[in-house]
Tab-separated table of C-alpha atoms in Angstrom:
chain	number	residue	atom	x	y	z
A	1	UNK	CA	-0.156	-0.102	-0.644
A	2	UNK	CA	1.110	3.550	-0.960
A	3	UNK	CA	0.159	5.832	1.437
A	4	UNK	CA	1.199	9.299	-1.128
A	5	UNK	CA	1.996	13.257	0.248
A	6	UNK	CA	-1.355	14.210	-0.891
A	7	UNK	CA	-3.425	11.599	0.249
A	8	UNK	CA	-6.667	11.786	3.126
A	9	UNK	CA	-4.438	10.448	5.687
A	10	UNK	CA	-7.798	8.803	8.430
A	11	UNK	CA	-8.845	6.770	5.128
A	12	UNK	CA	-5.343	5.130	4.279
A	13	UNK	CA	-4.759	4.783	8.060
A	14	UNK	CA	-8.386	3.155	8.475
A	15	UNK	CA	-7.326	1.161	4.988
A	16	UNK	CA	-4.074	-0.186	6.672
A	17	UNK	CA	-5.619	-1.599	9.572
A	18	UNK	CA	-8.510	-3.053	8.047
A	19	UNK	CA	-6.753	-5.055	5.834
A	20	UNK	CA	-3.143	-5.720	7.886
A	21	UNK	CA	-5.014	-6.933	10.727
A	22	UNK	CA	-8.316	-7.629	9.349
A	23	UNK	CA	-9.087	-11.499	9.383
A	24	UNK	CA	-5.496	-11.569	12.081
A	25	UNK	CA	-3.620	-11.110	8.107
A	26	UNK	CA	-5.195	-14.103	7.394
A	27	UNK	CA	-6.203	-13.150	3.825
A	28	UNK	CA	-4.507	-13.686	0.695
A	29	UNK	CA	-5.317	-10.059	-0.020
A	30	UNK	CA	-3.713	-8.483	3.316
A	31	UNK	CA	-1.893	-5.565	4.070
A	32	UNK	CA	2.700	-6.401	4.168
A	33	UNK	CA	3.723	-3.270	3.496
A	34	UNK	CA	2.588	-0.015	4.572
A	35	UNK	CA	4.544	2.595	1.368
A	36	UNK	CA	3.571	6.453	3.272
A	37	UNK	CA	5.698	9.837	1.640
A	38	UNK	CA	8.836	11.208	4.455
A	39	UNK	CA	6.260	14.408	4.244
A	40	UNK	CA	3.628	12.645	5.758
A	41	UNK	CA	5.431	9.127	7.567
A	42	UNK	CA	5.494	10.644	10.918
A	43	UNK	CA	2.496	11.681	11.604
A	44	UNK	CA	0.626	8.531	9.267
A	45	UNK	CA	2.161	6.519	11.942
A	46	UNK	CA	0.672	8.023	14.362
A	47	UNK	CA	-2.379	7.804	13.399
A	48	UNK	CA	-2.012	4.172	12.241
A	49	UNK	CA	-0.490	3.281	15.943
A	50	UNK	CA	-3.456	4.978	17.617
A	51	UNK	CA	-6.004	3.098	15.861
A	52	UNK	CA	-3.637	-0.074	16.239
A	53	UNK	CA	-4.182	0.258	20.014
A	54	UNK	CA	-8.009	1.171	19.795
A	55	UNK	CA	-8.771	-1.806	18.115
A	56	UNK	CA	-10.731	-3.904	19.252
A	57	UNK	CA	-9.694	-7.847	19.855
A	58	UNK	CA	-10.881	-11.442	20.563
A	59	UNK	CA	-13.607	-13.229	20.331
A	60	UNK	CA	-14.924	-13.291	16.836
A	61	UNK	CA	-18.663	-13.845	17.181
A	62	UNK	CA	-18.300	-9.955	19.213
A	63	UNK	CA	-17.573	-6.713	17.455
A	64	UNK	CA	-14.357	-7.253	16.726
A	65	UNK	CA	-12.124	-6.327	14.130
A	66	UNK	CA	-10.292	-10.038	14.395
A	67	UNK	CA	-10.466	-13.582	16.687
A	68	UNK	CA	-7.714	-16.025	16.591
A	69	UNK	CA	-5.376	-16.985	14.086
A	70	UNK	CA	-6.691	-20.766	13.057
A	71	UNK	CA	-4.532	-22.913	14.620
A	72	UNK	CA	-0.856	-24.244	16.888
A	73	UNK	CA	0.800	-24.071	12.906
A	74	UNK	CA	-0.098	-20.495	11.386
A	75	UNK	CA	0.449	-19.778	15.057
A	76	UNK	CA	4.031	-21.608	15.358
A	77	UNK	CA	4.674	-19.650	11.444
A	78	UNK	CA	4.016	-15.769	13.352
A	79	UNK	CA	6.352	-16.947	15.224
A	80	UNK	CA	8.404	-18.000	13.990
A	81	UNK	CA	7.982	-13.447	11.735
A	82	UNK	CA	8.035	-11.547	14.892
A	83	UNK	CA	11.734	-13.447	15.054
A	84	UNK	CA	12.453	-11.417	11.576
A	85	UNK	CA	11.800	-8.582	13.878
A	86	UNK	CA	15.652	-6.804	13.316
A	87	UNK	CA	17.182	-3.978	16.194
A	88	UNK	CA	16.994	-1.400	13.621
A	89	UNK	CA	13.640	-1.437	12.951
A	90	UNK	CA	10.663	0.479	15.407
A	91	UNK	CA	7.821	-1.780	16.906
A	92	UNK	CA	4.690	0.322	18.105
A	93	UNK	CA	3.115	-1.654	21.191
A	94	UNK	CA	2.769	-4.422	22.848
A	95	UNK	CA	3.805	-7.806	20.766
A	96	UNK	CA	3.375	-11.616	20.538
A	97	UNK	CA	-0.060	-13.682	22.367
A	98	UNK	CA	-1.815	-12.111	24.305
A	99	UNK	CA	-1.629	-13.669	27.800
A	100	UNK	CA	-2.215	-12.498	31.136
A	101	UNK	CA	0.991	-11.583	31.683
A	102	UNK	CA	0.728	-10.386	28.129
A	103	UNK	CA	-2.149	-8.904	28.226
A	104	UNK	CA	-4.289	-6.371	26.027
A	105	UNK	CA	-6.037	-3.527	27.448
A	106	UNK	CA	-9.927	-3.365	25.834
A	107	UNK	CA	-10.218	-7.597	24.675
A	108	UNK	CA	-12.733	-8.954	24.294
A	109	UNK	CA	-13.327	-11.856	25.897
A	110	UNK	CA	-11.240	-15.499	27.373
A	111	UNK	CA	-7.488	-14.566	25.844
A	112	UNK	CA	-6.513	-18.505	27.271
A	113	UNK	CA	-9.749	-19.445	24.633
A	114	UNK	CA	-8.111	-19.049	21.274
A	115	UNK	CA	-4.823	-18.464	19.668
A	116	UNK	CA	-4.888	-14.510	20.180
A	117	UNK	CA	-1.262	-12.222	19.166
A	118	UNK	CA	-1.396	-8.660	19.541
A	119	UNK	CA	-1.052	-6.965	16.586
A	120	UNK	CA	2.392	-5.542	15.476
A	121	UNK	CA	2.791	-2.439	14.022
A	122	UNK	CA	7.167	-1.825	12.733
A	123	UNK	CA	8.746	1.196	11.195
A	124	UNK	CA	11.424	1.425	9.440
A	125	UNK	CA	11.588	-2.039	7.333
A	126	UNK	CA	13.549	-1.909	4.026
A	127	UNK	CA	14.416	-3.828	1.241
A	128	UNK	CA	16.622	-7.148	2.341
A	129	UNK	CA	14.618	-7.520	5.231
A	130	UNK	CA	12.721	-10.499	5.622
A	131	UNK	CA	9.948	-7.846	7.559
A	132	UNK	CA	9.815	-6.846	3.872
A	133	UNK	CA	10.791	-9.649	1.197
A	134	UNK	CA	8.553	-11.656	2.335
A	135	UNK	CA	4.620	-12.728	2.736
A	136	UNK	CA	3.452	-12.806	6.320
A	137	UNK	CA	0.494	-14.015	7.056
A	138	UNK	CA	-0.957	-13.014	10.649
A	139	UNK	CA	-1.142	-8.903	12.658
A	140	UNK	CA	2.100	-7.316	11.566
A	141	UNK	CA	2.691	-4.948	9.268
A	142	UNK	CA	5.725	-2.604	8.324
A	143	UNK	CA	6.012	0.762	7.465
A	144	UNK	CA	8.739	2.102	5.135
A	145	UNK	CA	8.741	5.935	3.692
A	146	UNK	CA	9.674	6.784	0.796
A	147	UNK	CA	10.445	9.616	-1.233
A	148	UNK	CA	9.064	10.039	-4.550
A	149	UNK	CA	6.451	8.313	-6.585
A	150	UNK	CA	9.390	6.088	-8.186
A	151	UNK	CA	10.873	5.090	-5.413
A	152	UNK	CA	7.489	3.761	-3.670
A	153	UNK	CA	7.421	1.721	-7.328
A	154	UNK	CA	10.434	0.101	-7.208
A	155	UNK	CA	9.289	-0.899	-3.350
A	156	UNK	CA	6.522	-2.150	-3.605
A	157	UNK	CA	7.624	-4.320	-7.204
A	158	UNK	CA	10.655	-5.025	-4.831
A	159	UNK	CA	9.669	-8.756	-3.151
A	160	UNK	CA	8.717	-9.829	-6.381
A	161	UNK	CA	4.977	-11.084	-5.074
A	162	UNK	CA	2.135	-9.102	-7.308
A	163	UNK	CA	-1.327	-10.113	-5.366
A	164	UNK	CA	-3.151	-7.184	-4.509
A	165	UNK	CA	-1.897	-3.051	-4.434
A	166	UNK	CA	-3.118	-0.524	-3.183
A	167	UNK	CA	-2.366	3.640	-3.901
A	168	UNK	CA	-4.539	5.830	-1.270
A	169	UNK	CA	-4.042	10.031	-3.563
A	170	UNK	CA	-5.776	12.207	-3.765
A	171	UNK	CA	-3.981	12.611	-7.862
A	172	UNK	CA	-5.325	11.416	-10.994
A	173	UNK	CA	-1.988	11.387	-12.296
A	174	UNK	CA	-0.019	10.039	-9.426
A	175	UNK	CA	-3.146	7.511	-8.761
A	176	UNK	CA	-2.157	5.477	-13.136
A	177	UNK	CA	1.606	6.697	-12.177
A	178	UNK	CA	1.114	3.913	-9.700
A	179	UNK	CA	-0.951	2.246	-12.265
A	180	UNK	CA	1.218	1.404	-15.419
A	181	UNK	CA	4.468	1.537	-12.383
A	182	UNK	CA	3.124	-2.160	-10.218
A	183	UNK	CA	3.226	-5.556	-11.016
A	184	UNK	CA	0.617	-6.495	-8.673
A	185	UNK	CA	-3.049	-8.060	-10.292
A	186	UNK	CA	-4.843	-6.086	-8.704
A	187	UNK	CA	-5.185	-1.736	-8.213
A	188	UNK	CA	-7.573	-0.345	-5.933
A	189	UNK	CA	-7.002	3.866	-5.205
A	190	UNK	CA	-8.118	4.531	-2.396
A	191	UNK	CA	-9.270	1.362	-0.917
A	192	UNK	CA	-7.112	-1.116	1.079
A	193	UNK	CA	-5.697	-4.173	-0.844
A	194	UNK	CA	-8.394	-6.815	1.469
A	195	UNK	CA	-11.746	-6.249	1.970
A	196	UNK	CA	-14.710	-5.727	-0.621
A	197	UNK	CA	-13.031	-6.404	-3.713
A	198	UNK	CA	-14.905	-5.090	-6.577
A	199	UNK	CA	-16.468	-7.152	-9.172
A	200	UNK	CA	-13.798	-7.497	-11.389
A	201	UNK	CA	-10.791	-9.911	-12.459
A	202	UNK	CA	-8.777	-12.161	-9.020
A	203	UNK	CA	-5.168	-12.860	-9.371
A	204	UNK	CA	-2.086	-12.207	-9.097
A	205	UNK	CA	1.084	-11.719	-10.680
A	206	UNK	CA	4.869	-12.312	-10.515
A	207	UNK	CA	5.315	-15.027	-7.372
A	208	UNK	CA	1.784	-13.866	-7.082
A	209	UNK	CA	-1.767	-16.431	-8.151
A	210	UNK	CA	-1.934	-18.987	-10.710
A	211	UNK	CA	-2.437	-17.144	-13.773
A	212	UNK	CA	-6.618	-17.870	-13.546
A	213	UNK	CA	-8.896	-13.736	-13.009
A	214	UNK	CA	-11.509	-15.624	-10.848
A	215	UNK	CA	-14.051	-13.382	-10.001
A	216	UNK	CA	-17.241	-11.320	-11.904
A	217	UNK	CA	-18.003	-12.350	-15.105
A	218	UNK	CA	-13.928	-12.307	-16.752
A	219	UNK	CA	-14.495	-16.347	-14.364
A	220	UNK	CA	-16.728	-17.716	-17.736
A	221	UNK	CA	-13.773	-17.201	-19.835
A	222	UNK	CA	-11.877	-19.708	-16.759
A	223	UNK	CA	-14.476	-22.161	-17.379
A	224	UNK	CA	-16.352	-22.085	-20.328
A	225	UNK	CA	-15.325	-22.882	-24.500
A	226	UNK	CA	-16.690	-20.699	-26.535
A	227	UNK	CA	-18.436	-20.540	-29.526
A	228	UNK	CA	-20.938	-18.520	-31.796
A	229	UNK	CA	-22.895	-20.035	-34.704
A	230	UNK	CA	-25.481	-17.886	-36.794
A	231	UNK	CA	-28.345	-19.495	-39.171
A	232	UNK	CA	-30.067	-18.036	-41.429
A	233	UNK	CA	-33.407	-18.905	-43.188
A	234	UNK	CA	-33.724	-15.754	-45.112
A	235	UNK	CA	-32.685	-17.299	-47.976
A	236	UNK	CA	-29.955	-14.600	-49.335
A	237	UNK	CA	-26.809	-13.547	-48.581
A	238	UNK	CA	-26.487	-10.878	-45.480
A	239	UNK	CA	-24.013	-8.446	-46.739
A	240	UNK	CA	-23.780	-7.221	-43.185
A	241	UNK	CA	-24.458	-3.509	-43.299
A	242	UNK	CA	-25.258	-3.267	-46.882
A	243	UNK	CA	-28.496	-4.685	-46.799
A	244	UNK	CA	-31.617	-2.771	-45.635
A	245	UNK	CA	-34.952	-4.650	-46.912
A	246	UNK	CA	-37.204	-5.469	-44.117
A	247	UNK	CA	-37.581	-9.102	-43.836
A	248	UNK	CA	-40.749	-9.995	-42.946
A	249	UNK	CA	-41.317	-12.096	-39.237
A	250	UNK	CA	-42.337	-15.855	-39.700
A	251	UNK	CA	-43.763	-15.535	-36.008
A	252	UNK	CA	-45.108	-19.964	-36.506
A	253	UNK	CA	-41.415	-20.120	-37.321
A	254	UNK	CA	-39.848	-23.640	-35.147
A	255	UNK	CA	-36.653	-25.194	-34.809
């Protein structure tokens, strides 16, 4: 997700919060890294950290942003991702499993009833960092700053994954420049990487997806062998737009 200097920050924060932490980050389109223009990086980070701290987490049968990780296998993988946090990174808030000894303010329900983890925001991730270069399934989002849109596009393309991308901007020129440069199969403008995706072809490029685009009416192309047939019973050669005669309708005709 790219956040430009002219973006509506509250909207971008809302998008990053849902895409990064909705479903505990366990979706194929979950947000991995937010690339924020250096002029608004500090303010975005402040608002994003505040929104993350205020988010309701806990019992998924109640009104929460997310519930537990799916099972021990996912929890084990997520623990590995937490181990990718390096000394040069800045972690905002608590991390790790939510327990009585590592509590979260406002937790909904009983933390011992599932594999619940703190949402983690990690500032300062860069290419070469495991957190930047790899997909992470779980409630962890990296943040980094950029100077120019070209740099942001290069950073977004660097890991090689190309499923879902987003740009938050009020400048149409930036939106179209991002669309031209990004390698992702899906691009959203002022909408998050995850959520109520538009009924457009769904699928990725590069290290993401399998080449299909299974969403909307385009899904028919993946599974249908198309064939056109025309049957003329007028007894005359049809010459497309050259014919102007109107044939009387035979309402009793049956095949």
